[in-house]
Amino acid sequence: MLALLSVGGRVAAASQDSVQGLATVLASARDACAQQAQQAAEGASTANYKAALDLQTAQTQAEMDAQVYGVGHGHRETRDFLSSRLQQASDASVAESQRIADKLSSDKQAVAACVTQAQMQGKADYSAFKADKRHKRAMPEAESLMTAWLTNLGEIDTGHPQGSDASLAAWRSAKTHTELSAL
């Protein structure tokens, strides 16, 4: 959020200069949200992988402990011991999965808030750009840039940290066109 707010502080100056300035500001806001979504998705994936490995390890440990336990105990007692240990491992895995799901849900909300904040700031930047009469000739390019940006930004979430392939391609194309026009 702070990165987005610091970008917003210098928005007015950058967006008043040119369409490229507007593109730079929009890209910074978009990239901050995309990075946040990517980190959340990677964190959840890593946590789920680790939880699966921990469950396998706990199950293997329970089986090994049951073999040792079985040396001095009967078959039924050993089976009950193993069943109890496997249930403990399963319960721990379920609790960890719920913790991961809760964290991902929280991260999804943070990404959605980032996207909403970026959209509001981007629209304000675009309005300021549009209000400047010096940019009248650049408005079709700015409109195309803004449309591609809003479409792509609206699709960013933890499931699609970069948005859809089509909207990402459209955003990159509009941004590249803007950069080339500035040369």
PDB file of C-alpha atoms in Angstrom, residues 44-108:
ATOM      1  CA  ALA A  44       0.045 -20.179  -0.465  1.00  0.00           C
ATOM      2  CA  SER A  45       1.519 -22.656  -2.930  1.00  0.00           C
ATOM      3  CA  THR A  46       4.686 -23.075  -0.881  1.00  0.00           C
ATOM      4  CA  ALA A  47       2.721 -23.412   2.359  1.00  0.00           C
ATOM      5  CA  ASN A  48       0.430 -26.072   0.842  1.00  0.00           C
ATOM      6  CA  TYR A  49       3.407 -28.017  -0.481  1.00  0.00           C
ATOM      7  CA  LYS A  50       5.132 -27.877   2.902  1.00  0.00           C
ATOM      8  CA  ALA A  51       1.916 -28.950   4.664  1.00  0.00           C
ATOM      9  CA  ALA A  52       1.623 -31.989   2.366  1.00  0.00           C
ATOM     10  CA  LEU A  53       5.236 -32.933   3.079  1.00  0.00           C
ATOM     11  CA  ASP A  54       4.686 -32.469   6.821  1.00  0.00           C
ATOM     12  CA  LEU A  55       1.656 -34.779   6.671  1.00  0.00           C
ATOM     13  CA  GLN A  56       3.659 -37.452   4.837  1.00  0.00           C
ATOM     14  CA  THR A  57       6.456 -37.142   7.367  1.00  0.00           C
ATOM     15  CA  ALA A  58       4.029 -37.404  10.287  1.00  0.00           C
ATOM     16  CA  GLN A  59       2.373 -40.478   8.755  1.00  0.00           C
ATOM     17  CA  THR A  60       5.726 -42.157   8.182  1.00  0.00           C
ATOM     18  CA  GLN A  61       6.820 -41.292  11.718  1.00  0.00           C
ATOM     19  CA  ALA A  62       3.553 -42.733  13.089  1.00  0.00           C
ATOM     20  CA  GLU A  63       4.103 -45.989  11.175  1.00  0.00           C
ATOM     21  CA  MET A  64       7.677 -46.267  12.416  1.00  0.00           C
ATOM     22  CA  ASP A  65       6.613 -45.525  16.000  1.00  0.00           C
ATOM     23  CA  ALA A  66       3.870 -48.144  15.720  1.00  0.00           C
ATOM     24  CA  GLN A  67       6.435 -50.761  14.665  1.00  0.00           C
ATOM     25  CA  VAL A  68       8.516 -49.981  17.733  1.00  0.00           C
ATOM     26  CA  TYR A  69       5.401 -49.884  19.926  1.00  0.00           C
ATOM     27  CA  GLY A  70       4.288 -53.235  18.520  1.00  0.00           C
ATOM     28  CA  VAL A  71       7.358 -55.016  19.923  1.00  0.00           C
ATOM     29  CA  GLY A  72       5.980 -54.994  23.453  1.00  0.00           C
ATOM     30  CA  HIS A  73       2.260 -54.819  22.710  1.00  0.00           C
ATOM     31  CA  GLY A  74      -0.383 -56.874  20.998  1.00  0.00           C
ATOM     32  CA  HIS A  75      -1.705 -56.469  17.465  1.00  0.00           C
ATOM     33  CA  ARG A  76      -4.904 -54.709  18.543  1.00  0.00           C
ATOM     34  CA  GLU A  77      -3.101 -52.258  20.833  1.00  0.00           C
ATOM     35  CA  THR A  78      -0.558 -51.499  18.097  1.00  0.00           C
ATOM     36  CA  ARG A  79      -3.340 -50.907  15.581  1.00  0.00           C
ATOM     37  CA  ASP A  80      -5.101 -48.552  18.001  1.00  0.00           C
ATOM     38  CA  PHE A  81      -1.809 -46.736  18.670  1.00  0.00           C
ATOM     39  CA  LEU A  82      -1.188 -46.299  14.932  1.00  0.00           C
ATOM     40  CA  SER A  83      -4.756 -45.175  14.340  1.00  0.00           C
ATOM     41  CA  SER A  84      -4.468 -42.595  17.105  1.00  0.00           C
ATOM     42  CA  ARG A  85      -1.174 -41.226  15.776  1.00  0.00           C
ATOM     43  CA  LEU A  86      -2.497 -41.056  12.202  1.00  0.00           C
ATOM     44  CA  GLN A  87      -5.579 -39.195  13.459  1.00  0.00           C
ATOM     45  CA  GLN A  88      -3.347 -36.687  15.266  1.00  0.00           C
ATOM     46  CA  ALA A  89      -1.348 -36.142  12.066  1.00  0.00           C
ATOM     47  CA  SER A  90      -4.543 -35.715  10.064  1.00  0.00           C
ATOM     48  CA  ASP A  91      -5.980 -33.235  12.581  1.00  0.00           C
ATOM     49  CA  ALA A  92      -2.762 -31.210  12.511  1.00  0.00           C
ATOM     50  CA  SER A  93      -2.843 -31.210   8.707  1.00  0.00           C
ATOM     51  CA  VAL A  94      -6.459 -30.017   8.635  1.00  0.00           C
ATOM     52  CA  ALA A  95      -5.628 -27.210  11.080  1.00  0.00           C
ATOM     53  CA  GLU A  96      -2.632 -26.155   8.973  1.00  0.00           C
ATOM     54  CA  SER A  97      -4.709 -26.244   5.782  1.00  0.00           C
ATOM     55  CA  GLN A  98      -7.295 -23.999   7.443  1.00  0.00           C
ATOM     56  CA  ARG A  99      -4.563 -21.582   8.567  1.00  0.00           C
ATOM     57  CA  ILE A 100      -3.216 -21.443   5.000  1.00  0.00           C
ATOM     58  CA  ALA A 101      -6.723 -20.882   3.603  1.00  0.00           C
ATOM     59  CA  ASP A 102      -7.357 -18.088   6.104  1.00  0.00           C
ATOM     60  CA  LYS A 103      -4.055 -16.418   5.206  1.00  0.00           C
ATOM     61  CA  LEU A 104      -4.831 -16.694   1.487  1.00  0.00           C
ATOM     62  CA  SER A 105      -8.270 -15.196   2.076  1.00  0.00           C
ATOM     63  CA  SER A 106      -6.676 -12.289   3.932  1.00  0.00           C
ATOM     64  CA  ASP A 107      -4.126 -11.870   1.143  1.00  0.00           C
ATOM     65  CA  LYS A 108      -6.916 -11.902  -1.463  1.00  0.00           C
TER      66      LYS A 108
END
